[in-house]
PDB file of C-alpha atoms in Angstrom:
ATOM      1  CA  MET A   1      -0.454  -3.758 -10.888  1.00  0.00           C
ATOM      2  CA  THR A   2      -3.435  -1.539  -9.116  1.00  0.00           C
ATOM      3  CA  ILE A   3      -3.278  -1.819  -5.213  1.00  0.00           C
ATOM      4  CA  ALA A   4      -6.171   0.314  -4.074  1.00  0.00           C
ATOM      5  CA  THR A   5      -8.530   2.708  -5.722  1.00  0.00           C
ATOM      6  CA  THR A   6     -10.440   5.556  -3.789  1.00  0.00           C
ATOM      7  CA  ASP A   7     -13.320   7.348  -4.635  1.00  0.00           C
ATOM      8  CA  ARG A   8      -9.943  10.180  -5.731  1.00  0.00           C
ATOM      9  CA  LEU A   9      -7.157   8.282  -6.589  1.00  0.00           C
ATOM     10  CA  VAL A  10      -5.683   5.047  -7.881  1.00  0.00           C
ATOM     11  CA  LEU A  11      -2.905   3.545  -6.167  1.00  0.00           C
ATOM     12  CA  ARG A  12      -0.819   1.450  -8.545  1.00  0.00           C
ATOM     13  CA  ASP A  13       2.569   0.124  -8.753  1.00  0.00           C
ATOM     14  CA  TRP A  14       5.172   2.544 -10.788  1.00  0.00           C
ATOM     15  CA  THR A  15       6.404   1.965 -14.019  1.00  0.00           C
ATOM     16  CA  GLU A  16       9.651   2.572 -16.667  1.00  0.00           C
ATOM     17  CA  SER A  17       7.110   4.725 -18.779  1.00  0.00           C
ATOM     18  CA  PRO A  18       8.670   7.729 -20.181  1.00  0.00           C
ATOM     19  CA  ASP A  19       6.072   9.360 -18.099  1.00  0.00           C
ATOM     20  CA  ASP A  20       6.390   7.450 -14.605  1.00  0.00           C
ATOM     21  CA  LEU A  21      10.149   7.541 -14.927  1.00  0.00           C
ATOM     22  CA  ALA A  22       9.915  11.273 -15.382  1.00  0.00           C
ATOM     23  CA  ARG A  23       7.542  11.972 -12.280  1.00  0.00           C
ATOM     24  CA  VAL A  24       9.765   9.146 -10.033  1.00  0.00           C
ATOM     25  CA  TYR A  25      12.535  11.754 -11.328  1.00  0.00           C
ATOM     26  CA  ASP A  26      10.841  15.294 -10.496  1.00  0.00           C
ATOM     27  CA  ILE A  27       9.908  13.944  -7.418  1.00  0.00           C
ATOM     28  CA  TYR A  28      13.273  12.215  -5.899  1.00  0.00           C
ATOM     29  CA  SER A  29      15.846  14.984  -7.404  1.00  0.00           C
ATOM     30  CA  ARG A  30      13.946  17.528  -5.201  1.00  0.00           C
ATOM     31  CA  ASP A  31      15.901  18.836  -1.918  1.00  0.00           C
ATOM     32  CA  GLU A  32      12.158  19.809  -0.643  1.00  0.00           C
ATOM     33  CA  VAL A  33      11.527  16.299  -0.800  1.00  0.00           C
ATOM     34  CA  MET A  34      14.482  14.297   0.129  1.00  0.00           C
ATOM     35  CA  ARG A  35      15.708  16.428   2.864  1.00  0.00           C
ATOM     36  CA  TRP A  36      12.250  14.525   4.949  1.00  0.00           C
ATOM     37  CA  LEU A  37      13.679  11.266   3.498  1.00  0.00           C
ATOM     38  CA  GLY A  38      16.948  10.189   5.038  1.00  0.00           C
ATOM     39  CA  GLY A  39      18.472  13.756   5.075  1.00  0.00           C
ATOM     40  CA  GLY A  40      18.887  14.139   1.473  1.00  0.00           C
ATOM     41  CA  LYS A  41      20.755  10.422   1.423  1.00  0.00           C
ATOM     42  CA  GLY A  42      19.362   9.121  -2.380  1.00  0.00           C
ATOM     43  CA  ARG A  43      18.097  12.190  -4.047  1.00  0.00           C
ATOM     44  CA  MET A  44      18.161  11.542  -7.203  1.00  0.00           C
ATOM     45  CA  THR A  45      20.734  13.344  -9.533  1.00  0.00           C
ATOM     46  CA  ASP A  46      19.962  12.021 -12.783  1.00  0.00           C
ATOM     47  CA  PRO A  47      16.507  11.205 -15.140  1.00  0.00           C
ATOM     48  CA  SER A  48      18.497   7.771 -15.907  1.00  0.00           C
ATOM     49  CA  GLU A  49      19.013   6.831 -12.178  1.00  0.00           C
ATOM     50  CA  ALA A  50      14.486   6.640 -12.416  1.00  0.00           C
ATOM     51  CA  ARG A  51      14.260   3.407 -14.495  1.00  0.00           C
ATOM     52  CA  GLU A  52      16.788   1.916 -12.066  1.00  0.00           C
ATOM     53  CA  ARG A  53      14.797   3.375  -8.557  1.00  0.00           C
ATOM     54  CA  VAL A  54      11.648   1.384  -9.777  1.00  0.00           C
ATOM     55  CA  ARG A  55      13.317  -1.793 -10.608  1.00  0.00           C
ATOM     56  CA  MET A  56      14.950  -1.494  -7.434  1.00  0.00           C
ATOM     57  CA  TRP A  57      11.011  -1.126  -5.230  1.00  0.00           C
ATOM     58  CA  ARG A  58       9.745  -3.769  -7.367  1.00  0.00           C
ATOM     59  CA  GLU A  59      12.112  -5.933  -6.494  1.00  0.00           C
ATOM     60  CA  ARG A  60      12.655  -5.364  -2.181  1.00  0.00           C
ATOM     61  CA  TRP A  61       8.238  -5.881  -2.502  1.00  0.00           C
ATOM     62  CA  GLY A  62       7.432  -7.608  -4.870  1.00  0.00           C
ATOM     63  CA  PRO A  63       7.254 -10.998  -3.492  1.00  0.00           C
ATOM     64  CA  TYR A  64       5.428  -9.382  -1.211  1.00  0.00           C
ATOM     65  CA  ASP A  65       2.903  -9.503  -3.889  1.00  0.00           C
ATOM     66  CA  GLY A  66       1.326  -6.135  -3.246  1.00  0.00           C
ATOM     67  CA  ARG A  67       0.385  -6.200   0.415  1.00  0.00           C
ATOM     68  CA  TRP A  68       4.035  -4.497   1.262  1.00  0.00           C
ATOM     69  CA  GLY A  69       5.673  -1.172  -1.247  1.00  0.00           C
ATOM     70  CA  LEU A  70       6.099   1.765  -2.233  1.00  0.00           C
ATOM     71  CA  TRP A  71       3.002   2.762  -4.951  1.00  0.00           C
ATOM     72  CA  ALA A  72       2.485   5.597  -7.019  1.00  0.00           C
ATOM     73  CA  ILE A  73      -0.651   8.100  -6.486  1.00  0.00           C
ATOM     74  CA  GLU A  74      -2.862   8.631  -9.195  1.00  0.00           C
ATOM     75  CA  PRO A  75      -5.062  11.257  -9.390  1.00  0.00           C
ATOM     76  CA  ARG A  76      -8.202   9.583 -10.863  1.00  0.00           C
ATOM     77  CA  ASP A  77      -8.964  13.491 -12.981  1.00  0.00           C
ATOM     78  CA  GLY A  78      -5.964  12.701 -15.393  1.00  0.00           C
ATOM     79  CA  GLY A  79      -2.662  14.560 -14.586  1.00  0.00           C
ATOM     80  CA  PRO A  80       0.542  13.871 -13.083  1.00  0.00           C
ATOM     81  CA  VAL A  81       1.155  11.193 -10.284  1.00  0.00           C
ATOM     82  CA  ALA A  82       0.764  13.232  -6.769  1.00  0.00           C
ATOM     83  CA  GLY A  83       3.249  11.310  -5.413  1.00  0.00           C
ATOM     84  CA  SER A  84       4.019   8.306  -3.277  1.00  0.00           C
ATOM     85  CA  ILE A  85       2.129   6.182  -1.148  1.00  0.00           C
ATOM     86  CA  LEU A  86       4.430   2.990   1.244  1.00  0.00           C
ATOM     87  CA  LEU A  87       3.886   0.186   3.430  1.00  0.00           C
ATOM     88  CA  LYS A  88       6.177  -1.506   4.538  1.00  0.00           C
ATOM     89  CA  PRO A  89       8.434  -3.128   7.788  1.00  0.00           C
ATOM     90  CA  LEU A  90      10.960  -0.421   9.557  1.00  0.00           C
ATOM     91  CA  PRO A  91      14.294  -1.551   9.552  1.00  0.00           C
ATOM     92  CA  GLY A  92      15.612  -2.142  12.676  1.00  0.00           C
ATOM     93  CA  ARG A  93      18.115   0.242  14.622  1.00  0.00           C
ATOM     94  CA  ASP A  94      20.740  -1.384  11.975  1.00  0.00           C
ATOM     95  CA  GLY A  95      19.307  -0.138   9.411  1.00  0.00           C
ATOM     96  CA  VAL A  96      18.535  -2.696   7.543  1.00  0.00           C
ATOM     97  CA  THR A  97      17.120  -5.668   9.202  1.00  0.00           C
ATOM     98  CA  LEU A  98      13.403  -5.612   8.763  1.00  0.00           C
ATOM     99  CA  THR A  99      11.072  -5.797  12.151  1.00  0.00           C
ATOM    100  CA  ASP A 100       7.545  -6.683  12.754  1.00  0.00           C
ATOM    101  CA  ASP A 101       6.903  -3.237  12.884  1.00  0.00           C
ATOM    102  CA  ILE A 102       4.268  -1.741  10.050  1.00  0.00           C
ATOM    103  CA  GLU A 103       4.908   1.854   8.717  1.00  0.00           C
ATOM    104  CA  VAL A 104       2.873   3.846   6.813  1.00  0.00           C
ATOM    105  CA  GLY A 105       4.361   6.794   4.890  1.00  0.00           C
ATOM    106  CA  TRP A 106       3.990   9.526   1.620  1.00  0.00           C
ATOM    107  CA  HIS A 107       6.045  11.330  -0.351  1.00  0.00           C
ATOM    108  CA  LEU A 108       3.798  13.579  -2.859  1.00  0.00           C
ATOM    109  CA  HIS A 109       5.664  16.163  -5.398  1.00  0.00           C
ATOM    110  CA  PRO A 110       5.251  20.096  -3.982  1.00  0.00           C
ATOM    111  CA  ASP A 111       2.372  20.462  -6.484  1.00  0.00           C
ATOM    112  CA  ALA A 112       0.463  18.003  -5.107  1.00  0.00           C
ATOM    113  CA  GLN A 113       0.190  18.806  -1.638  1.00  0.00           C
ATOM    114  CA  GLY A 114      -2.427  20.305  -0.164  1.00  0.00           C
ATOM    115  CA  ASN A 115      -5.233  18.046  -1.890  1.00  0.00           C
ATOM    116  CA  GLY A 116      -5.352  15.449   0.811  1.00  0.00           C
ATOM    117  CA  TYR A 117      -4.054  12.842  -1.514  1.00  0.00           C
ATOM    118  CA  ALA A 118      -1.779  11.483   0.987  1.00  0.00           C
ATOM    119  CA  THR A 119      -4.459  10.991   3.577  1.00  0.00           C
ATOM    120  CA  GLU A 120      -6.533   9.438   1.112  1.00  0.00           C
ATOM    121  CA  ALA A 121      -4.462   7.065  -0.087  1.00  0.00           C
ATOM    122  CA  ALA A 122      -2.900   6.305   3.215  1.00  0.00           C
ATOM    123  CA  ARG A 123      -6.401   5.953   4.658  1.00  0.00           C
ATOM    124  CA  ALA A 124      -6.643   3.206   2.357  1.00  0.00           C
ATOM    125  CA  VAL A 125      -3.682   1.139   2.368  1.00  0.00           C
ATOM    126  CA  LEU A 126      -4.084   1.554   5.800  1.00  0.00           C
ATOM    127  CA  GLU A 127      -7.426   0.227   5.971  1.00  0.00           C
ATOM    128  CA  ARG A 128      -5.558  -3.213   3.698  1.00  0.00           C
ATOM    129  CA  GLU A 129      -2.732  -3.771   5.864  1.00  0.00           C
ATOM    130  CA  PHE A 130      -5.553  -3.836   9.053  1.00  0.00           C
ATOM    131  CA  ALA A 131      -7.442  -6.553   7.480  1.00  0.00           C
ATOM    132  CA  THR A 132      -4.622  -8.733   7.939  1.00  0.00           C
ATOM    133  CA  GLY A 133      -4.828  -8.504  11.729  1.00  0.00           C
ATOM    134  CA  THR A 134      -1.741  -5.731  12.223  1.00  0.00           C
ATOM    135  CA  PRO A 135      -2.539  -4.748  15.300  1.00  0.00           C
ATOM    136  CA  ARG A 136      -0.993  -0.770  15.129  1.00  0.00           C
ATOM    137  CA  VAL A 137       1.409   0.415  12.507  1.00  0.00           C
ATOM    138  CA  TYR A 138       3.435   3.520  12.288  1.00  0.00           C
ATOM    139  CA  ALA A 139       4.686   6.324  10.775  1.00  0.00           C
ATOM    140  CA  VAL A 140       7.938   7.539  11.745  1.00  0.00           C
ATOM    141  CA  VAL A 141       8.509  11.792  10.259  1.00  0.00           C
ATOM    142  CA  MET A 142      11.677  13.800  10.618  1.00  0.00           C
ATOM    143  CA  ALA A 143      11.623  16.845  13.168  1.00  0.00           C
ATOM    144  CA  GLY A 144      10.313  19.506  11.125  1.00  0.00           C
ATOM    145  CA  ASN A 145       8.178  18.421   8.582  1.00  0.00           C
ATOM    146  CA  ASP A 146       4.741  19.280   9.776  1.00  0.00           C
ATOM    147  CA  PRO A 147       2.959  18.877   7.193  1.00  0.00           C
ATOM    148  CA  SER A 148       3.473  14.681   7.234  1.00  0.00           C
ATOM    149  CA  MET A 149       3.152  15.187  11.219  1.00  0.00           C
ATOM    150  CA  ALA A 150       0.288  16.853  10.439  1.00  0.00           C
ATOM    151  CA  VAL A 151      -1.340  13.495   8.017  1.00  0.00           C
ATOM    152  CA  ALA A 152      -0.210  11.261  10.784  1.00  0.00           C
ATOM    153  CA  ARG A 153      -2.753  13.720  12.754  1.00  0.00           C
ATOM    154  CA  ARG A 154      -5.293  13.512   9.993  1.00  0.00           C
ATOM    155  CA  LEU A 155      -5.187   9.626   9.887  1.00  0.00           C
ATOM    156  CA  GLY A 156      -6.167   9.804  13.790  1.00  0.00           C
ATOM    157  CA  MET A 157      -2.428   8.386  14.612  1.00  0.00           C
ATOM    158  CA  THR A 158      -1.208   9.358  18.191  1.00  0.00           C
ATOM    159  CA  HIS A 159       1.868  11.358  19.214  1.00  0.00           C
ATOM    160  CA  ALA A 160       4.132   8.710  20.495  1.00  0.00           C
ATOM    161  CA  GLY A 161       7.503  10.711  21.382  1.00  0.00           C
ATOM    162  CA  VAL A 162      10.674  10.926  19.341  1.00  0.00           C
ATOM    163  CA  ARG A 163      12.055   7.618  18.856  1.00  0.00           C
ATOM    164  CA  THR A 164      15.394   5.755  17.738  1.00  0.00           C
ATOM    165  CA  ASP A 165      14.116   2.548  17.722  1.00  0.00           C
ATOM    166  CA  TRP A 166      14.291   2.046  13.304  1.00  0.00           C
ATOM    167  CA  TYR A 167      16.612   3.408  10.723  1.00  0.00           C
ATOM    168  CA  GLY A 168      19.890   3.463  11.941  1.00  0.00           C
ATOM    169  CA  GLY A 169      19.123   5.205  14.999  1.00  0.00           C
ATOM    170  CA  VAL A 170      17.623   8.463  13.556  1.00  0.00           C
ATOM    171  CA  GLU A 171      15.310  10.531  15.842  1.00  0.00           C
ATOM    172  CA  LEU A 172      11.683  10.533  14.282  1.00  0.00           C
ATOM    173  CA  GLU A 173       9.061  11.841  15.245  1.00  0.00           C
ATOM    174  CA  THR A 174       6.555   9.056  15.958  1.00  0.00           C
ATOM    175  CA  PHE A 175       3.114   8.368  15.164  1.00  0.00           C
ATOM    176  CA  VAL A 176       0.800   5.211  15.739  1.00  0.00           C
ATOM    177  CA  LEU A 177      -2.532   3.899  15.233  1.00  0.00           C
ATOM    178  CA  GLU A 178      -4.309   0.729  16.652  1.00  0.00           C
ATOM    179  CA  ARG A 179      -6.011  -1.231  14.705  1.00  0.00           C
ATOM    180  CA  PRO A 180      -9.898  -0.755  15.061  1.00  0.00           C
ATOM    181  CA  ALA A 181     -11.743  -2.757  17.175  1.00  0.00           C
TER     182      ALA A 181
END
């Protein structure tokens, strides 16, 4: 299912196609990607794990009918999927229970970085979320992940300091964007 399009991108569900599964593995098995996602927890070590990851995403976010989830960022001009865009409730201090705070995030393959894809995809999902009446959306970034912090700033997000409200109390650089008036 396509959830949004931009001039250059299609944001859609990840599928179990061979190309998607290969790309999921290629992204989520890389230390340079996964070190910023929970400190590397969940890094794939076998290509067969990609199918289970896609199924897990579908199971977890399917009930939200496209409002929240983790989707493929597909360039319209061809080539491999650039990465993932996510929009979802943040898990609380226990690391499990979803809060009312909404997170936007992005995970790009290194070969797709520097093209503005994360910013463009995030703008599309933010626009959709703000149209539902959500008052604010957060981006949470591990210290040292300067490229992701730069994306948050390009989105017009305000740095709100280091917070420990989510993901089991991990210290995260927090950015916030208020719904436009």
